[in-house]
């Protein structure tokens, strides 16, 4: 049954164009990626003006590694969200893998063997997600909400209130070390390489085109011979693998593991993806957008941290930016559809945008005011 | 055409990478030149998270110390009590080259690399309330020691029982809690002193840190020991439940409850007389001492060695000591006794 169906799939595979539809020069400039680039420049400019510590390579280097676990888990999340699915269990899978590694290490297993076992466990966790979603055909939101609790539970069963610590320096290099002769943290180097690979797969391969096809219309994709189930299993397994990889990086950065490691990080991952212009309903988005949004979030957080803006306020700023990111493209779409002929709806959207902008910057500067005034 | 966004992405990444590496030689000397700066010091008190009255009380003490020392103390914390968020925060504080960090750690181990990074950058690190493992900080401000906790509770019980002494009982948490058992053993030791000869420990019961079970255990003590005068509950759940039991049974003035509690939880019972006095450390003093200790380190008054002494304003003289589990630490002192006279000064 399986064989025959995949055989027919192969025969009936239709030629899906590898070329994206041609865009005019003007529409290219409406792209969300440019907005992100502009925001990055704005944030960099503001931060250079407001803090003398921002443009310091050592500081940037140290802070960049704070965001690499989010970045690594973001890469497969882009795939998953483009197909119209979601994986809420990534941070729990990270916790499970890291705790498994710590548990083995505490029992005296060699750290690299334990790390390999953790990678395998994380990948299996992803495979379980993929199997339930693709073969049993359960909604990804429900499945990963379940494994979100399940994997975190396993982490607590393994380590309880204990911590694993005392990892050798050769292992902590993964999270704390820098590439030889540079200030670039190892994890950043790893992220850049993997981001390129994931970007190439998404934008240059048939597999990548299939992801968009599934996201646009899953039924149509299925009847067009796209191996939907297999692709879903692959992307969720990848997500588990990357979560386990992030587990190694994070455990190495902390030099220790506790079962609550990375709690809540899945929301940061999804925020980075959505802010990157990837449609939560699937079918739209680029890897570049996600990478740019990660850089933007990182620079914003670092800049606000340098100005001693409180954590809650930082969260509000990122949240407003996220709302803006959802509002802005729909406004642009409205305008380009209606050929910029003003009508009530556009005015309404524009008004909403202005309000959000004003709120955002009022808040931003209001919260910075005492810092700026205080020198 | 179709490759453009990809090339653009690669170009951005390449530029970013170059930016980071290119800045390096230019910026490094600047960073290392910075430490011997003159002028007022800026210390940062880092709680586990913001919005917790306990830590806000510590900050009040820290600001008092700042006023006396003529330094600035910033109060910076993460939104949630999470190690990763706290590390991000600490990195941005290290980046600002602050004069010192006083941290209540969300994770004793995960913060070690960050604490080391701070010390490598010439920023002294002390911890308070919750310690980083000894490798990641200079010293810890220890809020209480088991000896002191045991001694103050017996002393309070003795005062409540009056000159003629009487029967006392202990209402603990679980029978397996190591800290509870250590305190109980030390209290039994303390009771052997001649001045406490008229106190008789009749029972030790366990409320498992559950409100209802603790309440029922207290009721059981009233019926089994009609002459009972004092219940010592070295647990915040047990002390409140016992005091409520005394109040509900109309035993105020006959049976007194004391032990370890927090002001907001015990205020009602202190005022009603069910629990006239109880102990715990004062977080305000803890923040105050942390800033004085940090200042002593940052100004070079002490080097952070075993036996160093420094003066901490109104709290007096302190000595840095070394213990196997805490490494270098400074002991705040005996626990603070809360009673009707001072309880309204506290809100946590």
XYZ file of C-alpha atoms in Angstrom, chain B residues 15-184:
170
model
C 28.777 42.069 6.324
C 27.656 41.211 9.824
C 30.505 38.781 10.273
C 32.996 41.325 8.960
C 31.513 44.005 11.186
C 32.018 41.900 14.265
C 35.547 40.869 13.391
C 36.603 44.219 11.930
C 35.591 46.168 15.006
C 37.629 43.877 17.163
C 41.134 45.369 17.056
C 39.865 48.945 17.242
C 37.477 48.378 20.075
C 39.478 46.067 22.303
C 41.966 48.606 23.700
C 39.075 50.923 24.438
C 37.438 48.227 26.501
C 40.540 47.424 28.519
C 41.375 51.088 29.105
C 38.030 51.700 30.711
C 38.299 50.223 34.257
C 40.492 52.791 36.030
C 37.786 55.402 35.637
C 37.363 58.016 38.327
C 34.180 59.493 39.687
C 31.174 58.060 41.436
C 30.761 54.314 41.322
C 27.673 52.700 39.865
C 26.660 49.382 41.356
C 23.762 47.235 40.244
C 21.524 45.258 42.561
C 20.115 42.363 40.515
C 17.123 40.529 42.038
C 15.834 37.189 40.786
C 13.013 39.073 39.089
C 11.223 42.380 39.288
C 7.885 42.971 40.959
C 8.616 40.930 44.070
C 8.118 42.879 47.356
C 10.880 40.873 49.051
C 13.434 42.128 46.529
C 11.954 45.620 46.548
C 12.576 45.701 50.314
C 16.186 44.658 49.679
C 16.455 47.512 47.189
C 15.293 49.992 49.841
C 18.196 48.870 52.007
C 20.581 49.059 49.063
C 19.485 52.634 48.266
C 20.042 53.592 51.901
C 23.587 52.221 51.654
C 24.065 54.069 48.350
C 23.081 57.342 50.007
C 25.564 56.814 52.824
C 28.389 55.789 50.493
C 27.732 58.477 47.888
C 27.418 55.934 45.077
C 24.677 55.111 42.595
C 22.861 51.814 42.920
C 20.709 50.710 40.000
C 18.027 48.094 40.540
C 17.841 45.926 37.444
C 16.146 42.573 37.060
C 14.634 40.327 34.453
C 10.874 40.126 34.014
C 10.744 36.508 35.123
C 12.947 34.499 37.467
C 14.724 32.780 34.591
C 18.454 32.085 34.306
C 18.690 32.760 30.561
C 16.993 36.148 30.885
C 19.183 37.023 33.836
C 22.305 36.154 31.824
C 21.175 38.439 28.995
C 20.631 41.207 31.539
C 24.024 40.639 33.175
C 25.740 40.705 29.778
C 24.296 44.129 29.089
C 25.407 45.314 32.537
C 28.917 43.963 31.963
C 28.888 45.745 28.606
C 28.201 49.028 30.401
C 31.256 48.414 32.535
C 29.415 49.042 35.815
C 31.509 49.227 38.993
C 30.065 46.124 40.637
C 27.268 43.564 40.592
C 25.219 42.266 43.538
C 23.194 39.347 42.240
C 20.453 37.105 43.571
C 21.013 34.166 41.231
C 18.275 32.283 39.422
C 20.626 29.346 38.864
C 23.727 28.694 40.935
C 25.566 26.913 38.102
C 24.318 28.487 34.874
C 25.481 31.919 36.035
C 29.063 30.837 36.742
C 30.404 31.602 33.210
C 28.702 35.020 33.257
C 30.018 35.817 36.730
C 33.509 34.863 35.574
C 33.135 37.070 32.496
C 32.244 39.984 34.776
C 35.224 39.390 37.048
C 37.498 39.025 33.997
C 36.271 42.452 32.919
C 37.307 43.820 36.320
C 33.789 43.999 37.758
C 33.527 42.596 41.307
C 30.598 40.232 41.838
C 28.891 39.460 45.136
C 25.729 37.409 45.498
C 22.972 37.786 48.070
C 19.789 35.865 48.877
C 20.654 33.110 46.379
C 24.288 32.328 45.633
C 26.187 31.633 42.434
C 28.595 28.699 42.883
C 31.906 29.962 44.397
C 33.741 30.019 41.023
C 31.362 32.617 39.603
C 31.560 35.329 42.279
C 33.887 36.788 44.888
C 31.682 36.232 47.918
C 28.151 35.554 49.030
C 26.159 37.558 51.563
C 24.627 34.785 53.624
C 21.301 35.830 55.160
C 21.244 33.297 57.976
C 23.113 30.419 59.491
C 21.469 27.352 60.977
C 22.931 28.095 64.444
C 21.465 31.561 64.517
C 18.072 30.409 63.276
C 17.854 27.760 65.987
C 19.053 30.082 68.750
C 16.650 32.917 67.977
C 13.645 30.600 67.902
C 14.396 29.094 71.311
C 15.051 32.551 72.688
C 11.696 33.819 71.380
C 9.927 30.743 72.781
C 11.534 31.307 76.165
C 10.391 34.941 76.218
C 6.847 33.930 75.268
C 6.679 31.156 77.880
C 7.625 33.663 80.584
C 9.913 33.326 83.578
C 8.406 30.077 84.785
C 8.965 28.271 81.489
C 6.611 25.506 80.409
C 5.812 23.049 77.651
C 6.801 23.806 74.063
C 6.262 21.877 70.810
C 7.743 22.078 67.321
C 5.560 22.045 64.220
C 7.849 21.368 61.270
C 7.391 20.874 57.517
C 8.153 17.362 56.273
C 10.083 14.846 58.306
C 12.591 14.515 55.450
C 13.382 18.200 54.868
C 17.143 18.480 55.550
C 17.113 22.141 56.617
C 14.189 21.570 59.027
C 15.884 18.580 60.600
C 19.136 20.465 60.985
C 17.333 23.323 62.748
C 15.370 20.951 64.989
